[in-house]
PDB file of C-alpha atoms in Angstrom:
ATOM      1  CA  UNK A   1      12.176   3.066 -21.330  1.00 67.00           C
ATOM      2  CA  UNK A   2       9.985   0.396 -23.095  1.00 92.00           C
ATOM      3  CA  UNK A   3       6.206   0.423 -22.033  1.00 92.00           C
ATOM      4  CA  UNK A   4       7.184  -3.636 -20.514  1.00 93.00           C
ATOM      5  CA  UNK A   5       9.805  -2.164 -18.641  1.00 96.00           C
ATOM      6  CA  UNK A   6       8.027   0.623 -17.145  1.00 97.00           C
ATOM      7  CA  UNK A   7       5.651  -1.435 -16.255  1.00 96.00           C
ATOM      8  CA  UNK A   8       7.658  -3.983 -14.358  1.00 97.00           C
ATOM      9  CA  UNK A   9       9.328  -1.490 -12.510  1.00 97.00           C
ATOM     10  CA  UNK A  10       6.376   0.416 -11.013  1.00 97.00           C
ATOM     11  CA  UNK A  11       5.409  -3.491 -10.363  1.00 96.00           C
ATOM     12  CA  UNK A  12       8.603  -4.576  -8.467  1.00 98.00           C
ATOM     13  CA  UNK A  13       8.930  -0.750  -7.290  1.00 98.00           C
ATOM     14  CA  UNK A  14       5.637  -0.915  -5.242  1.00 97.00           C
ATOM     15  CA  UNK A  15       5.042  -4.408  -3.682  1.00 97.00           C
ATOM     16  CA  UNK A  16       6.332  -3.598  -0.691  1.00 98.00           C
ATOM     17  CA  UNK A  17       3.615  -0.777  -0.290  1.00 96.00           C
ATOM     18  CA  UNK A  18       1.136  -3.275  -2.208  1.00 92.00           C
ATOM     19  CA  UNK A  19       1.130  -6.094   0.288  1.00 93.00           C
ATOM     20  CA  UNK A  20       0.990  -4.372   3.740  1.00 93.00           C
ATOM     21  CA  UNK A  21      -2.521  -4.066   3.883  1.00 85.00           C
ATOM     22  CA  UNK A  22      -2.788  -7.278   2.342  1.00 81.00           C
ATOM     23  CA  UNK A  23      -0.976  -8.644   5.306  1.00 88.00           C
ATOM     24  CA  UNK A  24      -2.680  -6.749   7.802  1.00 86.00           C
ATOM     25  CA  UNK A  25      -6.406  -8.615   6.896  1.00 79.00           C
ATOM     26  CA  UNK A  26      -4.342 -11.844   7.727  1.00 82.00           C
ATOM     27  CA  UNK A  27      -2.593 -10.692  10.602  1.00 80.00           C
ATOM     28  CA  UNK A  28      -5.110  -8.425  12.151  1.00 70.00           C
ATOM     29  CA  UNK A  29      -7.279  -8.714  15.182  1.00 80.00           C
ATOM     30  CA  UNK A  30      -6.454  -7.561  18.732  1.00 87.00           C
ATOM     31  CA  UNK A  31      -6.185  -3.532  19.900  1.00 91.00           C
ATOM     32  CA  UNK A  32      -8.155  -0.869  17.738  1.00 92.00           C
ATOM     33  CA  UNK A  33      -5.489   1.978  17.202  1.00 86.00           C
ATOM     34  CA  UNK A  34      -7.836   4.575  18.444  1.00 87.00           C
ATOM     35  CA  UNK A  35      -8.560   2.810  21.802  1.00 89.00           C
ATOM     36  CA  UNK A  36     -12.520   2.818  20.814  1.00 86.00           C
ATOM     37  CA  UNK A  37     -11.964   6.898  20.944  1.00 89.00           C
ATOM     38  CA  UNK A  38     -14.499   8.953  19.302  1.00 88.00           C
ATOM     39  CA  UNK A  39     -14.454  12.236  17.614  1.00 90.00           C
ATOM     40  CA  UNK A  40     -18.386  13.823  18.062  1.00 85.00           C
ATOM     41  CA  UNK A  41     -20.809  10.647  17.513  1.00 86.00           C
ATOM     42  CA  UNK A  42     -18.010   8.945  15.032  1.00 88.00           C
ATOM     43  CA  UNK A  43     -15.087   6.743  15.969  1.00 88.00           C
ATOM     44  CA  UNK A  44     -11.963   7.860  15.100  1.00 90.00           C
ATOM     45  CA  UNK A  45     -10.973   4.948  12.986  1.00 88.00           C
ATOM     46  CA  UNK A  46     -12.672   2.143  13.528  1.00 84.00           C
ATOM     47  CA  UNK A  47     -12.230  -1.648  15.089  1.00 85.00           C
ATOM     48  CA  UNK A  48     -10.672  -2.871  11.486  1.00 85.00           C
ATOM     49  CA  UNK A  49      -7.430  -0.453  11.774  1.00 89.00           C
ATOM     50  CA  UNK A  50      -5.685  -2.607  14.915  1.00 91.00           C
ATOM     51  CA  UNK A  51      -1.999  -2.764  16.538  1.00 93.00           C
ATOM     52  CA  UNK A  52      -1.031  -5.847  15.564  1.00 93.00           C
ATOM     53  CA  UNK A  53      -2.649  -5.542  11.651  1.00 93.00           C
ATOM     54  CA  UNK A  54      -0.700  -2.229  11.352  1.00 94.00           C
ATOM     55  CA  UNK A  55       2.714  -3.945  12.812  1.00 94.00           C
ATOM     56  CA  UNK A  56       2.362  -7.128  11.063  1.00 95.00           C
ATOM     57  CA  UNK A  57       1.616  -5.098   7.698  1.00 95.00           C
ATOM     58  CA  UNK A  58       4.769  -2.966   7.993  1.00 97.00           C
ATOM     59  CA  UNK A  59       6.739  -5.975   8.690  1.00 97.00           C
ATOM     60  CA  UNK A  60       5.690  -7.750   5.829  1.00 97.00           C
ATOM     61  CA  UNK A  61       6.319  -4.772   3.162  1.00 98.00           C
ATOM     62  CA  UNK A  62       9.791  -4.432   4.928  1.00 98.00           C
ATOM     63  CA  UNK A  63      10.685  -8.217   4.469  1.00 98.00           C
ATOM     64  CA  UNK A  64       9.630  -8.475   1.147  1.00 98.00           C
ATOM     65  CA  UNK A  65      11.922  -5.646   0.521  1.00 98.00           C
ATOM     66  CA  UNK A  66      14.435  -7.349   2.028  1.00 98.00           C
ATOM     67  CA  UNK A  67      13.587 -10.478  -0.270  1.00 98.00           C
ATOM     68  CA  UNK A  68      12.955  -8.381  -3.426  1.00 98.00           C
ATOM     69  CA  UNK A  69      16.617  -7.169  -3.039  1.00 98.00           C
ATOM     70  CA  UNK A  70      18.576  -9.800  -2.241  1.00 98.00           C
ATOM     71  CA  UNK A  71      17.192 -11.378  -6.049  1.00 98.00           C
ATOM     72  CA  UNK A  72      17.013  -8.302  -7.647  1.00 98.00           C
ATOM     73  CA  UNK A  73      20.389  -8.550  -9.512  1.00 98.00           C
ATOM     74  CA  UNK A  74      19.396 -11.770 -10.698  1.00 98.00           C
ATOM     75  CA  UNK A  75      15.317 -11.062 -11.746  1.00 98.00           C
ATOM     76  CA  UNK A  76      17.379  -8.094 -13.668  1.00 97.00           C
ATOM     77  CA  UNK A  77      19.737 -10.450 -15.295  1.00 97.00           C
ATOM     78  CA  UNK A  78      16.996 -12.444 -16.557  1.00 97.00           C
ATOM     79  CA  UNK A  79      14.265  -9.536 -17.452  1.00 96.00           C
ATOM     80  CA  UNK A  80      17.544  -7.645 -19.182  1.00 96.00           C
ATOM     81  CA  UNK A  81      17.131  -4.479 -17.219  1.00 96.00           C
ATOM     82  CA  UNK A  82      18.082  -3.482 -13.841  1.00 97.00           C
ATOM     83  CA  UNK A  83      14.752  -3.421 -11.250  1.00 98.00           C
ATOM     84  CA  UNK A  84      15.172  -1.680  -7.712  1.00 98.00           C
ATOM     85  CA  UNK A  85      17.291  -2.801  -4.590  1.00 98.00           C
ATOM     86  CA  UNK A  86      15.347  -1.221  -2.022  1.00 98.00           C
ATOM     87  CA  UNK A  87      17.342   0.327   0.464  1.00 98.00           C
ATOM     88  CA  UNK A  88      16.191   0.293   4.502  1.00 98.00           C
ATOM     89  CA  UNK A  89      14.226   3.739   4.432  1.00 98.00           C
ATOM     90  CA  UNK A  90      12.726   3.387   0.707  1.00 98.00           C
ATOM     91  CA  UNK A  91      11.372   0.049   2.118  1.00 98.00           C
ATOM     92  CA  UNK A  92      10.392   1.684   5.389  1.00 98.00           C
ATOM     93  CA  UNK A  93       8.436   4.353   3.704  1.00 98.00           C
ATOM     94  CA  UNK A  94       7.000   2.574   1.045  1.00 98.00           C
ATOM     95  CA  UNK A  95       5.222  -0.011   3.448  1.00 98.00           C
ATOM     96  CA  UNK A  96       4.956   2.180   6.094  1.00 97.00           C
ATOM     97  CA  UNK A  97       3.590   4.817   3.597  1.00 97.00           C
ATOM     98  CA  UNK A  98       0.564   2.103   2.656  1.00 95.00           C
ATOM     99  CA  UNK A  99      -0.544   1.245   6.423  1.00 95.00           C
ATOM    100  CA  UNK A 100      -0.625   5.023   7.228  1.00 95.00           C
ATOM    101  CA  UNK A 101      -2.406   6.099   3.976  1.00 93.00           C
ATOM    102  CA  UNK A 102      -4.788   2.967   4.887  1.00 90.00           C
ATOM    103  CA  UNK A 103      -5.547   4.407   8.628  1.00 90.00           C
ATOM    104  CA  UNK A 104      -5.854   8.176   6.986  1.00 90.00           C
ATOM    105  CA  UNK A 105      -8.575   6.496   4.439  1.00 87.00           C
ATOM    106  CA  UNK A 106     -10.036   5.110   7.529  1.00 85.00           C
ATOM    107  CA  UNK A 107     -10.075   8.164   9.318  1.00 86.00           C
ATOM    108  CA  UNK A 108     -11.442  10.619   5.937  1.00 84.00           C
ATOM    109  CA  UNK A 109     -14.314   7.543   5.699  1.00 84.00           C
ATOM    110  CA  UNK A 110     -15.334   8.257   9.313  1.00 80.00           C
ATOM    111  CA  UNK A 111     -15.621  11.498   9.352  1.00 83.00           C
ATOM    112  CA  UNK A 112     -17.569  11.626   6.354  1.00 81.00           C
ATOM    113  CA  UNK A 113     -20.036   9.238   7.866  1.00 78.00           C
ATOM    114  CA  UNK A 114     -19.259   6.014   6.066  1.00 74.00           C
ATOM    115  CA  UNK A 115     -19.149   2.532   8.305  1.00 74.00           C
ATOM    116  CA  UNK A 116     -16.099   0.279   8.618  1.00 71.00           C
ATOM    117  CA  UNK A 117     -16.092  -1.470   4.743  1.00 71.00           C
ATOM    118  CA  UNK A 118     -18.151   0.868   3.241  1.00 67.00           C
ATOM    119  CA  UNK A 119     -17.474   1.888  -0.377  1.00 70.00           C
ATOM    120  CA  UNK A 120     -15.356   4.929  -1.133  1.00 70.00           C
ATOM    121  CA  UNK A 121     -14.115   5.051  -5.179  1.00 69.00           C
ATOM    122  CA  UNK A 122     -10.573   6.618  -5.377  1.00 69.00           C
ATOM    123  CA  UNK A 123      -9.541   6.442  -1.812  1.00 65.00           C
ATOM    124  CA  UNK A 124     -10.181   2.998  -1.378  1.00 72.00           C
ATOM    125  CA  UNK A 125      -7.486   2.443  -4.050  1.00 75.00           C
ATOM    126  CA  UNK A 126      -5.286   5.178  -4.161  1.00 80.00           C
ATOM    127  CA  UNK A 127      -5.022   5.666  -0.213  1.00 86.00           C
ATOM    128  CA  UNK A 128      -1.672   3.707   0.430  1.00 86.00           C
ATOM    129  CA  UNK A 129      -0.423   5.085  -2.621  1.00 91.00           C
ATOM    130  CA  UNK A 130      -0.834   8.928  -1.884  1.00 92.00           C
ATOM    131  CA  UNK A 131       0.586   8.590   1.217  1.00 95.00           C
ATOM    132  CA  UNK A 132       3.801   5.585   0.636  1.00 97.00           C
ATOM    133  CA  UNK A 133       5.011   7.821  -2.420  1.00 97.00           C
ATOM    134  CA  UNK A 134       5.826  11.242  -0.898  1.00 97.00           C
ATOM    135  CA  UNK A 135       6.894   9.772   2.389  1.00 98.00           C
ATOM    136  CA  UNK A 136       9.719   7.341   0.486  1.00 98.00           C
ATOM    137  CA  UNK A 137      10.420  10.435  -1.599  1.00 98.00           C
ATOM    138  CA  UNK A 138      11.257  12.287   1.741  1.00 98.00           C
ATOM    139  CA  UNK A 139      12.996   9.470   3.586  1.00 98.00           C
ATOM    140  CA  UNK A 140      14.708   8.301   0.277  1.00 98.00           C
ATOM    141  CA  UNK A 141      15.335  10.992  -1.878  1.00 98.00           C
ATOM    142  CA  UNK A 142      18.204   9.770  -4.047  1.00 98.00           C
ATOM    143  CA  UNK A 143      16.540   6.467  -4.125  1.00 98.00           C
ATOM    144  CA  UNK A 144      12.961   7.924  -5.291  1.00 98.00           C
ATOM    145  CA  UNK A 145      14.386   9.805  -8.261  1.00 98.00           C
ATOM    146  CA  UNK A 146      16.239   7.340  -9.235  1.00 97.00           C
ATOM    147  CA  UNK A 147      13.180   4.653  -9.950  1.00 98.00           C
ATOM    148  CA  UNK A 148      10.152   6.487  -9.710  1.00 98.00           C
ATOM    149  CA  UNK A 149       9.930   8.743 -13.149  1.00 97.00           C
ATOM    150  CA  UNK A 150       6.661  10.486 -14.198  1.00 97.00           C
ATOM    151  CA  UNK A 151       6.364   7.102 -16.356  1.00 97.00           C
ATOM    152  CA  UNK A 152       6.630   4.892 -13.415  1.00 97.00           C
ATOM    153  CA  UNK A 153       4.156   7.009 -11.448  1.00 97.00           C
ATOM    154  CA  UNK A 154       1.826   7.372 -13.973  1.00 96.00           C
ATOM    155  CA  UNK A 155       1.928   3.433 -14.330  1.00 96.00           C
ATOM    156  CA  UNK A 156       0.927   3.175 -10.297  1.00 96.00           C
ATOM    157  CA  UNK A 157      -1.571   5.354 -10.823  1.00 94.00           C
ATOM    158  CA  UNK A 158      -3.210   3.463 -13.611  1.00 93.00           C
ATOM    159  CA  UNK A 159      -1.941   0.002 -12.001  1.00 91.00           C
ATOM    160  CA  UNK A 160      -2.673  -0.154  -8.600  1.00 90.00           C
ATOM    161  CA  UNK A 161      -6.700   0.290  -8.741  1.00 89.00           C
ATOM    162  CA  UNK A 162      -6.697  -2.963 -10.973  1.00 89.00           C
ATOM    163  CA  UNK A 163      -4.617  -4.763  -8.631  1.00 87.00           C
ATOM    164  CA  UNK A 164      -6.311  -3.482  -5.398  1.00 82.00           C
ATOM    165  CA  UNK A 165     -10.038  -4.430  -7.137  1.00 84.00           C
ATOM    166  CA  UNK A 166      -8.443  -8.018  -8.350  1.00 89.00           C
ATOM    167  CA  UNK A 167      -7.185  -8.740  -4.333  1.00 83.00           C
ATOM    168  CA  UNK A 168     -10.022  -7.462  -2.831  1.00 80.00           C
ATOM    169  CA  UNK A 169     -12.333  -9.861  -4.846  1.00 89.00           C
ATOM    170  CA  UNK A 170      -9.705 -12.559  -4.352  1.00 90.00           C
ATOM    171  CA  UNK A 171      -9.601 -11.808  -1.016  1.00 82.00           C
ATOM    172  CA  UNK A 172     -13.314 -11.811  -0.697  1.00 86.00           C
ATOM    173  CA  UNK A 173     -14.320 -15.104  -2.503  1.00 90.00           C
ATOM    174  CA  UNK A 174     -11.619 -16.827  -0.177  1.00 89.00           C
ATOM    175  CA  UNK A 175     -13.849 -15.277   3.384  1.00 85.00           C
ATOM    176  CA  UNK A 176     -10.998 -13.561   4.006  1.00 76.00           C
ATOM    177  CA  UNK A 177     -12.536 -10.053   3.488  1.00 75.00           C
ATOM    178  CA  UNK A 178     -16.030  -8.516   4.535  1.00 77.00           C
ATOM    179  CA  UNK A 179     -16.949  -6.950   1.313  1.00 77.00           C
ATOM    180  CA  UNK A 180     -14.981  -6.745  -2.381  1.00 77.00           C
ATOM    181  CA  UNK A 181     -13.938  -3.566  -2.286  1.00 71.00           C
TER     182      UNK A 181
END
């Protein structure tokens, strides 16, 4: 597989799990998930890891999935090699994947003392990633193997904490972020 290709797969491969949490900043607001629970002094995760963020993320990866799919033949036809169809549970567990790997990040940063926003290198990048790839590999198998080759993973690795640095800045010149990381 050319180095193009590879790359445009991971790409296509992991927007759904790329614009979840994306989504949720837009969408967010209303219920904490933890119910303003604490664990010793510390919340558990925090005001900024909500209900309706975590819902609206989800259902955002998923329809994008959907959308992704239904032009994929076409996007191949043009690019000259086939990019994924994502079936119900790869899509499920790749955005799914990325709001749960976001609340774990959220949970790891409160424990080790770290306020909502507050810096952590790797895991602020990496978290949705970590967590979207083995659970599509276990609700997807066949689907997994198929796309996702030690190239294609390497590629997220590498790929995604450029992306997540160039949205967050986006993100934050436009107001609608806190802080740019």
């Amino acid at each position: 597989m050319a180095l193009l290709e590879t790359i445009a797969i991971a790409f296509w491969a992991m927007l759904p799990a790329y614009v979840p949490n994306n989504a949720a900043v837009l969408a967010g607001g209303g219920r904490p998930i933890d119910g303003g629970r604490t664990w010793g002094d510390r919340r558990v995760l925090g005001d900024g890891k909500t209900w309706r963020g975590t819902a609206m993320g989800t259902a955002a990866g998923l329809a994008l999935a959907a959308g992704l799919t239904f032009i994929a033949p076409d996007v191949g036809d043009v690019l000259g090699f086939d990019v994924p169809e994502f079936t119900p549970l790869a899509a499920l567990g790749l955005a799914g994947g990325a709001m749960l790997g976001d609340i774990l990040a959220s949970f790891l940063k409160r424990r080790s003392g770290r306020q909502r926003g507050a810096m952590f290198p790797g895991l602020d990048q990496l978290d949705f990633v970590v967590v979207s790839l083995p659970l599509t590999a276990l609700l997807a198998t066949d689907w997994f193997r198929a796309w996702f080759s030690l190239e294609v993973i390497l590629v997220v690795v590498v790929l995604t904490p450029i992306l997540h640095v160039t949205t967050n800045v986006i993100a934050y010149k436009l107001g609608l972020k806190n802080e740019p990381w």
